[in-house]
Coordinates of C-alpha atoms and ligand atoms in Angstrom, one line a residue:
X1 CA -14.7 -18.8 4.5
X2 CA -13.2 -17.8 1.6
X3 CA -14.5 -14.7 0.1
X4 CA -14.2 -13.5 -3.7
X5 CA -11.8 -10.8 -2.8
X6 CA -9.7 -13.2 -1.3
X7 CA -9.4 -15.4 -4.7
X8 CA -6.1 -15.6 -6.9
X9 CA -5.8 -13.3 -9.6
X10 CA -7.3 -14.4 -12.8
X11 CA -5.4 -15.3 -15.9
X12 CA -4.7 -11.8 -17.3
X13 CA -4.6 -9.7 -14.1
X14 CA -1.7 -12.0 -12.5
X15 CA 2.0 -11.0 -12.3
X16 CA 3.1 -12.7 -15.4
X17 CA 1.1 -11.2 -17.9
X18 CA 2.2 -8.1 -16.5
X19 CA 5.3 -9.2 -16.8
X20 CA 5.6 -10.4 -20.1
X21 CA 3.8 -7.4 -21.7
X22 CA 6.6 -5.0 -19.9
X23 CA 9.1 -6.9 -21.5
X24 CA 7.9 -6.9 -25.0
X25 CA 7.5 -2.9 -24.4
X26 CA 10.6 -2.4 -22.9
X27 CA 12.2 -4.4 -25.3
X28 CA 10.8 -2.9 -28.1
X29 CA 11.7 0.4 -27.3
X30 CA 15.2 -0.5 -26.0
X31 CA 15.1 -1.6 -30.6
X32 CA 13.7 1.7 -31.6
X33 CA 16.4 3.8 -30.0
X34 CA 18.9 1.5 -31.1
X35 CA 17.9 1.1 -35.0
X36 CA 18.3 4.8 -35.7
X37 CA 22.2 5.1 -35.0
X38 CA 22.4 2.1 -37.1
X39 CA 20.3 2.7 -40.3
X40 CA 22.4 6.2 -40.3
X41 CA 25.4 4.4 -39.7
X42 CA 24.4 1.7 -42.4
X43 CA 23.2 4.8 -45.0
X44 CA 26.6 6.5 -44.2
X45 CA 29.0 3.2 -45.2
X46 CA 27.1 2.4 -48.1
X47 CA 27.8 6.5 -49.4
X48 CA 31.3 6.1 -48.5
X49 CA 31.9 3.3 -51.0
X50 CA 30.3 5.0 -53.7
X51 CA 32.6 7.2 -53.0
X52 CA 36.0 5.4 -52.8
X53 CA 34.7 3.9 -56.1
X54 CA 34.3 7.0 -57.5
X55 CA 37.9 8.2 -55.7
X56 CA 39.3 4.9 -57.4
X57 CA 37.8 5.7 -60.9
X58 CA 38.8 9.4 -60.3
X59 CA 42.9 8.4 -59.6
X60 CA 41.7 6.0 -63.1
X61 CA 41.3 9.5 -64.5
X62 CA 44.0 11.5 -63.4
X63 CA 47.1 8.9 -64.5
X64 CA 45.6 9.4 -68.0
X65 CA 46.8 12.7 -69.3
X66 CA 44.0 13.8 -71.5
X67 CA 40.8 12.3 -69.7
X68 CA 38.6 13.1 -73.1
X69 CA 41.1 10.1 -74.9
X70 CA 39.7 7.6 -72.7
X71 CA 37.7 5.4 -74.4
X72 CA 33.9 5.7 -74.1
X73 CA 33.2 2.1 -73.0
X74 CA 35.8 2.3 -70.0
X75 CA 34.3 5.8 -68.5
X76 CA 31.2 3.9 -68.6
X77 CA 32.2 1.1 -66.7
X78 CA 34.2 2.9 -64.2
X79 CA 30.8 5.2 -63.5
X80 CA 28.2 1.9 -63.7
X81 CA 30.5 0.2 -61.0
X82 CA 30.0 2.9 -58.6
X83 CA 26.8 3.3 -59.5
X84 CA 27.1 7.0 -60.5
X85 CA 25.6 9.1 -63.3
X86 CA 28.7 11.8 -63.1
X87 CA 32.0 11.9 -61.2
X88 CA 33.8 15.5 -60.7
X89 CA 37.3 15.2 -59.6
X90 CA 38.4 18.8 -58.4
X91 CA 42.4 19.5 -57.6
X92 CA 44.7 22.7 -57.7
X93 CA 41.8 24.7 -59.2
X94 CA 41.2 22.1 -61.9
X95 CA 38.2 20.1 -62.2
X96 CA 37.2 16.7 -64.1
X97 CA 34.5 16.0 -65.1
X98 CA 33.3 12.4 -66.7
X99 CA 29.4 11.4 -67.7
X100 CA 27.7 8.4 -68.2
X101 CA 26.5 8.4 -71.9
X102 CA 23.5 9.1 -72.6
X103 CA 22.3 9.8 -68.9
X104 CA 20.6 12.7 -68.2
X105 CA 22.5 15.0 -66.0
X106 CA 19.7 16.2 -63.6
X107 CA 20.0 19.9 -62.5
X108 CA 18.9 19.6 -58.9
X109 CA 20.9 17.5 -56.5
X110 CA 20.4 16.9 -52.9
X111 CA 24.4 17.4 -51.5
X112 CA 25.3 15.0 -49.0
X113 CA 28.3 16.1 -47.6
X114 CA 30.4 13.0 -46.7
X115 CA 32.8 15.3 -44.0
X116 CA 30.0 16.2 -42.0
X117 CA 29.6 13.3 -39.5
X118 CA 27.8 14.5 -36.4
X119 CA 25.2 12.2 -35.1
X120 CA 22.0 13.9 -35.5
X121 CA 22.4 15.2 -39.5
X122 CA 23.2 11.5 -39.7
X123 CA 20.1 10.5 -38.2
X124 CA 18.0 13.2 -39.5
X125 CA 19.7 11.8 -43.0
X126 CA 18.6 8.1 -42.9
X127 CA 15.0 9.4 -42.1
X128 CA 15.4 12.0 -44.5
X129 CA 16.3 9.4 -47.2
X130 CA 13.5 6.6 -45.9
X131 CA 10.4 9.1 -46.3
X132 CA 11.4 11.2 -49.5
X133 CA 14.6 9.1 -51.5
X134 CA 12.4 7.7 -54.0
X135 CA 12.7 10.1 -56.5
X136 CA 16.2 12.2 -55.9
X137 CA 19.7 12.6 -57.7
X138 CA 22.1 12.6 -54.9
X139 CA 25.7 14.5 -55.3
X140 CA 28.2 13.1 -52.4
X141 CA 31.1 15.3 -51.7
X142 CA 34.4 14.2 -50.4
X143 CA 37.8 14.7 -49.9
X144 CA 40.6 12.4 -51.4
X145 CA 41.9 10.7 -48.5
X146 CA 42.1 13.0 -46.2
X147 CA 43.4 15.5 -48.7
X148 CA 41.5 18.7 -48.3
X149 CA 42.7 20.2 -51.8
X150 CA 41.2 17.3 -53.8
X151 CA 37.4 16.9 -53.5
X152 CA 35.6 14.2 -55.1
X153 CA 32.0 14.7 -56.3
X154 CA 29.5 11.8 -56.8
X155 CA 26.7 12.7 -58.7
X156 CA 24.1 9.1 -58.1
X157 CA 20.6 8.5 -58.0
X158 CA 19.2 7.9 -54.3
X159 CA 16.8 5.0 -55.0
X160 CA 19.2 2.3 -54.7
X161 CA 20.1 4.0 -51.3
X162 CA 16.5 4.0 -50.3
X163 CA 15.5 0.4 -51.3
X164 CA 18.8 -1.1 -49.4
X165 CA 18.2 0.8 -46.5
X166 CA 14.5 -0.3 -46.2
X167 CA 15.7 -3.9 -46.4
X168 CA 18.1 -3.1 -43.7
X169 CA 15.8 -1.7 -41.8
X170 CA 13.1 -4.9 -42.6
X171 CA 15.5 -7.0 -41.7
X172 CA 16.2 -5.3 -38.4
X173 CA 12.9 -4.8 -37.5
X174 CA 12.1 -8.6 -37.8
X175 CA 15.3 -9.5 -35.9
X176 CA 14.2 -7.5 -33.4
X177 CA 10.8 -8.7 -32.9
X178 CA 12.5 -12.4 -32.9
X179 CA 14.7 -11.1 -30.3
X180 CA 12.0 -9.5 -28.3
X181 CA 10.5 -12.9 -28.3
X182 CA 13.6 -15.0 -27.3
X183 CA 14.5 -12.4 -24.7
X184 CA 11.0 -12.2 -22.9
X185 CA 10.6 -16.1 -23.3
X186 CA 13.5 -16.8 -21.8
X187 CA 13.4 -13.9 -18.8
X188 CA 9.5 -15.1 -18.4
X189 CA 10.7 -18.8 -17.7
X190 CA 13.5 -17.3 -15.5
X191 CA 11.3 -15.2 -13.6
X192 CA 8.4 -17.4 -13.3
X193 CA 10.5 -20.3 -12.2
X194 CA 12.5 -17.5 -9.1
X195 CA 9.7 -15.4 -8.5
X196 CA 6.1 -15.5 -9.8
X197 CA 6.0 -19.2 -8.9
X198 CA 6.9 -18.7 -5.2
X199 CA 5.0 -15.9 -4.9
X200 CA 1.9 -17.5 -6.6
X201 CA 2.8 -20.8 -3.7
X202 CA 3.0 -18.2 -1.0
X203 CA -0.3 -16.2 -1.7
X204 CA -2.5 -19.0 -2.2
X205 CA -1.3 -20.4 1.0
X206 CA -1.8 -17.0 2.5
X207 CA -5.2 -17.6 1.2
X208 CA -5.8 -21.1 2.3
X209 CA -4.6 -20.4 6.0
X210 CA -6.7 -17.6 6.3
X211 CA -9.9 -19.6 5.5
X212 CA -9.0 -22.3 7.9
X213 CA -6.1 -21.1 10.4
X214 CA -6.9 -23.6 13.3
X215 CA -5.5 -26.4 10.6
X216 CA -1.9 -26.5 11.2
X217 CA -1.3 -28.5 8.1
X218 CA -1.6 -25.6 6.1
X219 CA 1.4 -23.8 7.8
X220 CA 3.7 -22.8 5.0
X221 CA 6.9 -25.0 4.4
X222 CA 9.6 -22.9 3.8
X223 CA 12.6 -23.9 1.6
X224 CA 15.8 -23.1 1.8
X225 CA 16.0 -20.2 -0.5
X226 CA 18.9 -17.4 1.2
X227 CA 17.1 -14.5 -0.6
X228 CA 14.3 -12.5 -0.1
X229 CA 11.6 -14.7 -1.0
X230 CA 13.0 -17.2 1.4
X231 CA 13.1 -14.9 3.9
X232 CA 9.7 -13.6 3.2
X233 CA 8.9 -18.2 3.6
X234 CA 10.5 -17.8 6.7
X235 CA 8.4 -15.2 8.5
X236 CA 5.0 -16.1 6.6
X237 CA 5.9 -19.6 8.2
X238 CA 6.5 -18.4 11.4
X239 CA 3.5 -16.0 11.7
X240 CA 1.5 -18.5 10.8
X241 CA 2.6 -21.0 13.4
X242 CA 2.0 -17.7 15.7
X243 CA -1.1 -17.1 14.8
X244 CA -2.1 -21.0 15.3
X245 CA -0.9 -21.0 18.6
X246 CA -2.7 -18.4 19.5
X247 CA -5.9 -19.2 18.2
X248 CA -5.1 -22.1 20.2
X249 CA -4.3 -20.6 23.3
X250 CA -7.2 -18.5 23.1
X251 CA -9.8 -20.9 22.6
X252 CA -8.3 -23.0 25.9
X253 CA -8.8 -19.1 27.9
X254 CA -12.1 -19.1 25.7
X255 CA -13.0 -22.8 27.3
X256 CA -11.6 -21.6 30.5
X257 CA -13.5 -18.7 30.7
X258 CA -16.3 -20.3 30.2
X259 CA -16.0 -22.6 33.0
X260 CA -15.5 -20.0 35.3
X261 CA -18.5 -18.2 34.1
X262 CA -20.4 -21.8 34.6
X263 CA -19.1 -21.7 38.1
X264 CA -19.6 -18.3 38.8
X265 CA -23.3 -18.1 37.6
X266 CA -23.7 -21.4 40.2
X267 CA -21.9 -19.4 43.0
X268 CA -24.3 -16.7 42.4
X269 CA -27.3 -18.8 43.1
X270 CA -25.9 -20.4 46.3
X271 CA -25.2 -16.9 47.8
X272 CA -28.4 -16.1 46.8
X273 CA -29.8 -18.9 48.5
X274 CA -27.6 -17.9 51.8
X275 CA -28.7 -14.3 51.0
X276 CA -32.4 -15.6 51.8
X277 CA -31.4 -17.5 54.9
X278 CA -29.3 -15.1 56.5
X279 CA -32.1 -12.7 56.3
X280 CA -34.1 -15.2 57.9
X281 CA -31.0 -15.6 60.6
X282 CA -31.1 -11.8 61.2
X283 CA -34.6 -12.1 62.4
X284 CA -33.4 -14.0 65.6
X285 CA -34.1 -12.3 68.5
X286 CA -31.0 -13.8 70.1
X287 CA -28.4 -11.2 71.0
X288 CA -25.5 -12.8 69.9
X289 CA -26.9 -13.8 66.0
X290 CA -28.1 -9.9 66.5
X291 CA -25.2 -8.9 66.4
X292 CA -23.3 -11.0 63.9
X293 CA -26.2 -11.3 61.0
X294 CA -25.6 -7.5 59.7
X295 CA -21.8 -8.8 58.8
X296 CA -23.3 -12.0 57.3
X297 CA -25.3 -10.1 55.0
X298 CA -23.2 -7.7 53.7
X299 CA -20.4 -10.7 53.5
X300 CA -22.7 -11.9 51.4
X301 CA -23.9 -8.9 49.5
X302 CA -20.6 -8.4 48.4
X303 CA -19.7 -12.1 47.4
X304 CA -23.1 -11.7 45.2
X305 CA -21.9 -8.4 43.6
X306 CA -18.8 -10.0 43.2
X307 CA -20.0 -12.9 41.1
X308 CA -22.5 -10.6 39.1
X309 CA -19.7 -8.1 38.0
X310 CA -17.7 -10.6 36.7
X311 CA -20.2 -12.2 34.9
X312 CA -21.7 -8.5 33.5
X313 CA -17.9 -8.6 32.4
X314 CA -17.3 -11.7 30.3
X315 CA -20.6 -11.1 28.9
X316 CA -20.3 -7.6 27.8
X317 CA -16.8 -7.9 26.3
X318 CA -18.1 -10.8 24.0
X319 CA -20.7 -8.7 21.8
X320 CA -19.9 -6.2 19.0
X321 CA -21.7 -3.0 19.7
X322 CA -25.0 -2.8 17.2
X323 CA -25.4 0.7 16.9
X324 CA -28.4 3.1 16.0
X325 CA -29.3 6.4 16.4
X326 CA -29.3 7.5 20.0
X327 CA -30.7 10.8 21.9
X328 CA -27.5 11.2 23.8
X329 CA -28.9 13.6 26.1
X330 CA -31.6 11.0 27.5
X331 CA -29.3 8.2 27.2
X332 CA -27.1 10.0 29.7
X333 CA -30.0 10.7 32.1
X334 CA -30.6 7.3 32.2
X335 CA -27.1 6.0 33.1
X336 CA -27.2 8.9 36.0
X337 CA -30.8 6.8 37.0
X338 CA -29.0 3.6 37.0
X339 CA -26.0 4.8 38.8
X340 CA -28.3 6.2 41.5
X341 CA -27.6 9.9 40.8
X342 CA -31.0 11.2 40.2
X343 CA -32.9 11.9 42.8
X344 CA -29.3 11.5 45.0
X345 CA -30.6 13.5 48.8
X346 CA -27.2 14.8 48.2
X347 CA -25.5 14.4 45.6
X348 CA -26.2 17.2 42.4
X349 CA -26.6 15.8 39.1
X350 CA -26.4 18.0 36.1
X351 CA -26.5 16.7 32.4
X352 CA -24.4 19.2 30.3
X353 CA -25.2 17.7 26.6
X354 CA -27.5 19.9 24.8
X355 CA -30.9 18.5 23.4
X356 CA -31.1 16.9 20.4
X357 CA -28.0 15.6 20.1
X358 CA -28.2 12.4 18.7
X359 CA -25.3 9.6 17.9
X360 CA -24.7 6.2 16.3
X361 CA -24.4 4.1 19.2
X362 CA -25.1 0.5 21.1
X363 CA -27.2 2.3 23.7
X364 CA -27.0 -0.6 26.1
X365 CA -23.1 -0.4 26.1
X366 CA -23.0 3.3 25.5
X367 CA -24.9 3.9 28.7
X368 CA -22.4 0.7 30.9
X369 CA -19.5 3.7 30.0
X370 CA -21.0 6.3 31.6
X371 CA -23.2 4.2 34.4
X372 CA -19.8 2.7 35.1
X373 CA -18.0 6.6 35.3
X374 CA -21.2 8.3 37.6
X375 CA -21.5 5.1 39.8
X376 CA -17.8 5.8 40.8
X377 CA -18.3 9.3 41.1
X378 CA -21.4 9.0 43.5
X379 CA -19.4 6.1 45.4
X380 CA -16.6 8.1 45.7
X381 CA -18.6 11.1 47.2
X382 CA -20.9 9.5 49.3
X383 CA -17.4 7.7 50.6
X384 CA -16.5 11.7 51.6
X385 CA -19.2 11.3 54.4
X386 CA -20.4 14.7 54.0
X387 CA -17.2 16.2 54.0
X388 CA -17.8 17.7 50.9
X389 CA -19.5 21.0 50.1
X390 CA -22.3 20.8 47.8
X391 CA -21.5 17.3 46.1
X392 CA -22.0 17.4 42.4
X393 CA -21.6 15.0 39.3
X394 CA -21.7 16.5 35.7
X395 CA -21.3 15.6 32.2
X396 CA -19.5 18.2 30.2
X397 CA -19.9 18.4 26.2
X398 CA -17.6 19.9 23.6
X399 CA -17.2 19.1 19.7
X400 CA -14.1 19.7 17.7
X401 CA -13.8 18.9 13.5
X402 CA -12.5 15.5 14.3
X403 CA -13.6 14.7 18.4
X404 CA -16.4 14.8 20.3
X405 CA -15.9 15.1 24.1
X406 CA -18.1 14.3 27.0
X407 CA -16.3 14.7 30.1
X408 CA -17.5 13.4 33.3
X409 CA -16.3 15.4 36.5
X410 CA -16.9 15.4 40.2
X411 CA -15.5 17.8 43.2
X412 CA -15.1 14.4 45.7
X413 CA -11.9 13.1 46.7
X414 CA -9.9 12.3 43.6
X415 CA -8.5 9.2 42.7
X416 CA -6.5 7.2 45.2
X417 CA -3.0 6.6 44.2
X418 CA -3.8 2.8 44.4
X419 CA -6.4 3.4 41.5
X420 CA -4.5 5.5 39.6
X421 CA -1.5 3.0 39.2
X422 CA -3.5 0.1 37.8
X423 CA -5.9 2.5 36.0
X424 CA -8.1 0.7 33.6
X425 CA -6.8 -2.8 34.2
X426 CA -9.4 -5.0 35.3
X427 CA -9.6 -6.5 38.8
X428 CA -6.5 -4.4 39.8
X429 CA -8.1 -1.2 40.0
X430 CA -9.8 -1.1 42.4
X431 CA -9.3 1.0 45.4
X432 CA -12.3 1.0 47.8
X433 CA -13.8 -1.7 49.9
X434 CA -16.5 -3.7 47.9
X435 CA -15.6 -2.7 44.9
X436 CA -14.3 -5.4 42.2
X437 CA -12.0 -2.8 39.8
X438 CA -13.6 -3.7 36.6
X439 CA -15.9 -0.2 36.6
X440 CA -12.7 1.4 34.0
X441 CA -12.1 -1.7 32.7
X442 CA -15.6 -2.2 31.3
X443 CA -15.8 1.9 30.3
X444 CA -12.5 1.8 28.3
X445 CA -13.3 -1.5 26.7
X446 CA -16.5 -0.5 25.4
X447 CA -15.1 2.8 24.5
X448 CA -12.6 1.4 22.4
X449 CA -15.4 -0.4 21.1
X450 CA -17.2 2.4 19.4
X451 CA -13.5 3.7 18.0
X452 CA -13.1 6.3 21.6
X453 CA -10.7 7.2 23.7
X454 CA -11.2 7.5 27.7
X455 CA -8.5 9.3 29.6
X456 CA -8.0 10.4 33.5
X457 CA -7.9 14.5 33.3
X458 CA -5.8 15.5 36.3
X459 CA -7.8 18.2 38.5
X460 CA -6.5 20.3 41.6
X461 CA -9.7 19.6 42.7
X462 CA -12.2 16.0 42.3
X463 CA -11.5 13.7 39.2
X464 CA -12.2 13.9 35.6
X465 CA -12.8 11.5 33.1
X466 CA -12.9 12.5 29.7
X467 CA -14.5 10.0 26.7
X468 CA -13.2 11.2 23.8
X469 CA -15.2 9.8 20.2
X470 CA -15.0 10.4 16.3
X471 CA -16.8 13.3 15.5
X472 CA -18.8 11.0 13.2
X473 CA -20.3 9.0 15.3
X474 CA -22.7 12.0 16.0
X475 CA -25.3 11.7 13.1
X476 CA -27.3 14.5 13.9
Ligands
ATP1 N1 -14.7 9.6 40.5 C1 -13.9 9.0 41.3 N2 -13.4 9.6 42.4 C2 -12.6 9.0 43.2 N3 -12.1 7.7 43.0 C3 -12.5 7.1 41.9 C4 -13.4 7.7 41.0 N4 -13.6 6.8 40.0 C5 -12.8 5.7 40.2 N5 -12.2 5.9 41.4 C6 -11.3 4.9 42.0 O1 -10.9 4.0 41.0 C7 -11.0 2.7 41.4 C8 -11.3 1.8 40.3 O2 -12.6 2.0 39.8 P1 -13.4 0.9 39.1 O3 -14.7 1.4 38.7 O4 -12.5 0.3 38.0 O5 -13.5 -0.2 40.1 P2 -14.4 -0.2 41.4 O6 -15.4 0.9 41.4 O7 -13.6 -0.3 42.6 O8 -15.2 -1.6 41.2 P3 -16.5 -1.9 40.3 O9 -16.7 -0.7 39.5 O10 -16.0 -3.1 39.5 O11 -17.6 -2.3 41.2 C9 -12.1 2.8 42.5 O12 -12.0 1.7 43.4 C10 -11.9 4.1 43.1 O13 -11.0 4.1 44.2
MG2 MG1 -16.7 1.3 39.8

């Protein structure tokens, strides 16, 4: 019974995949917003010890009084350790100034201000330095400790900053992709084991029971999870034992029914049978039999109707309707024959659907609706014994956007308050001698069959019944 839309999902369409690759996304990006704070934090230590080196060989400079009697070799080394072409020491309107020899002191100079240390210049710096460093002199400025009056100037190329801070970043990067790995590894195992496994248990039990849900072996074992998906175990196993036992039940009314139908359809022929001989009986000329065979008969009669109605019943609830296109007009007219309305000595019948109205409908259990609805209506009137003024049955129609209405009316009697308690509910309903109460059973059944509505309309005056159906069911 299994169909294919029922099948698990395949390998790449299941819930782990989609897990997994959410992760490694998530993950990734969660790296991205984290590596640029620290690639500009990284760029921004690595200037600030060029220039304490540079402060360091700058307080070198100023212990010595004349900074020109250094010797040559010594400036050199100070300016080689911190990497630096020039250093410029500024205080109290003096500066210093000391130069690697022989380097070219280059006239442009990016300024990298070492006091400015908001987080988006920093940012902006490190990219700055990544896409264009290859080729530029930097000059870092700073202060002396925290002494505003002496500024420190480093005058370096950037290269060196670039190359470290692509390692840093290659570095990162592959840590990060290791760590995206570990990570979604280890919540993948985590998950799968809590939730993906479970769920995959539960769904292809949910699949198996629905193929086969008189087995009861297939009834889900739950375990004794306290979360969700236990509770979810819980109620799947408990619906499905529901479900089981109702199958079961229904199949024992099903075999029931059945039987009764067997016995029924036997009744029937015995009564016929009695039917024949009682007819027979009546033709006695004795007085007595005379007057006792017309009860017979109709006893008879009715115990026949009786067993027919019911049987029409179980029969006509067992079959979905097979629609096709129906001339709703005619199929009406037909009903009003078989409910003994046209040609009625008294009773006026009037068909209010315009012509050429046609529907999508089982035309055998279309008409039962409205033979049931005019039979009653003609019962009911002829019941008035001609206290009625100029009898009539009719079929109103009327079409909204969404409904189609056809609304069956009569000016007899109106209901009986008997029939209008158990309205609709089979063998209950009924409120006139003879009759079985499964006429509005039947109608409402098949109504709701072809996706209708049927509803008692109160009236001041006769009753009203109105059959209400998707607009679409009318095809032309
Ligand atoms: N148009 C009507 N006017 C007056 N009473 C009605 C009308 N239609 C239905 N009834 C009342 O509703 C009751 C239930 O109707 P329903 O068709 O279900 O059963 P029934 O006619 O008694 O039996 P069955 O149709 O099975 O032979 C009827 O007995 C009747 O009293
Ligand atoms: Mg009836």
């Amino acid at each position: 019974m299994a169909t294919p839309t029922r099948a698990m999902p395949g390998p790449f369409s299941g819930l782990s995949v989609k897990l997994i690759a959410t992760l490694i996304v998530v993950i990734l990006a969660v790296e991205v917003v984290i590596y640029l704070p620290s690639a500009a934090s990284f760029r921004q230590s690595w200037l600030n010890d060029r220039l304490r080196v540079g402060t360091v060989a700058a307080r070198v400079l100023d212990a010595v009084p004349d900074a020109m009697d250094l010797p040559r070799m010594l400036t050199d080394r100070l300016l080689t350790s911190a990497g630096a072409i020039a250093i410029v020491y500024r205080r109290e309107g003096q500066s210093q100034l000391i130069e690697l020899e022989g380097a070219e002191t280059p006239r442009e100079a990016l300024t990298v201000d070492m006091r400015q240390r908001d987080p988006a210049t920093l940012i902006l710096g490190a990219l700055d330095t990544l896409l264009f460093g290859s080729n530029r002199t930097l000059r870092i400025v700073g202060n002396e400790d925290g002494q505003a009056d002496r500024t420190i100037e480093v005058l370096m190329p950037e290269a060196p900053l670039r190359a470290e801070l692509l390692l840093y970043s290659r570095n990162l990067f592959f840590l990060s992709v290791i760590l995206a790995i570990i990570t979604s590894a280890v919540l993948y195992v985590f998950v799968s084991r809590i939730l993906i496994a479970p769920i995959r248990r539960l769904t292809g039990n949910l699949v198996e029971f629905s193929g086969a849900p008189e087995n009861a072996a297939l009834i889900v074992v739950p375990s004794d999870r306290r979360d969700e998906i236990g509770i979810m175990e819980r109620e799947l196993a408990a619906m499905e034992s529901d479900i089981y036992s109702m199958l079961r039940q229904r199949r024992h009314l099903a075999d029931l029914g059945l039987a009764v139908a067997k016995i029924n359809h036997d009744l029937r022929n015995t009564l016929t049978s009695a039917q024949l001989l009682s007819d027979q009986v009546a033709n006695v000329d004795d007085p007595k039999v005379q007057r006792l065979a017309p009860r017979l008969v109709q006893s008879i009669d009715k115990a026949i109707g009786f067993a027919q109605s019911v049987l029409d019943y179980g029969r006509q609830s067992a079959t979905p309707p097979r629609p096709v296109p129906v001339d709703l007009h005619l199929l009406l007219d037909e009903a009003a024959f078989d409910a003994g309305l046209v040609g009625h000595p008294t009773v006026r019948w009037r068909n209010g659907v315009p012509d050429a109205v046609t529907i999508s409908a089982d035309p055998d259990q279309f008409a039962r609706i409205f033979d049931n609805l005019l039979k009653n209506a003609r019962e009911a009137l002829e019941a008035a014994n001609g206290k009625i003024e100029a009898p009539y049955v009719e079929i109103g129609y009327s079409e909204t956007a969404d409904w189609l209405t056809l609304s069956v009316s009569d000016n007899g009697p109106g209901l009986p308050p008997r029939a209008r308690d158990n309205l609709f509910v089979a063998f209950e309903g009924s409120a006139r001698a003879g009759g079985t109460g499964l006429g509005l059973a039947i109608a409402r059944e098949l109504t709701e069959a072809h996706g209708g509505k049927i509803g008692f309309v109160d009236q001041p005056q006769g009753t009203r019944f109105d059959v209400t159906l998707p607009r679409s069911i009318r095809i032309a």
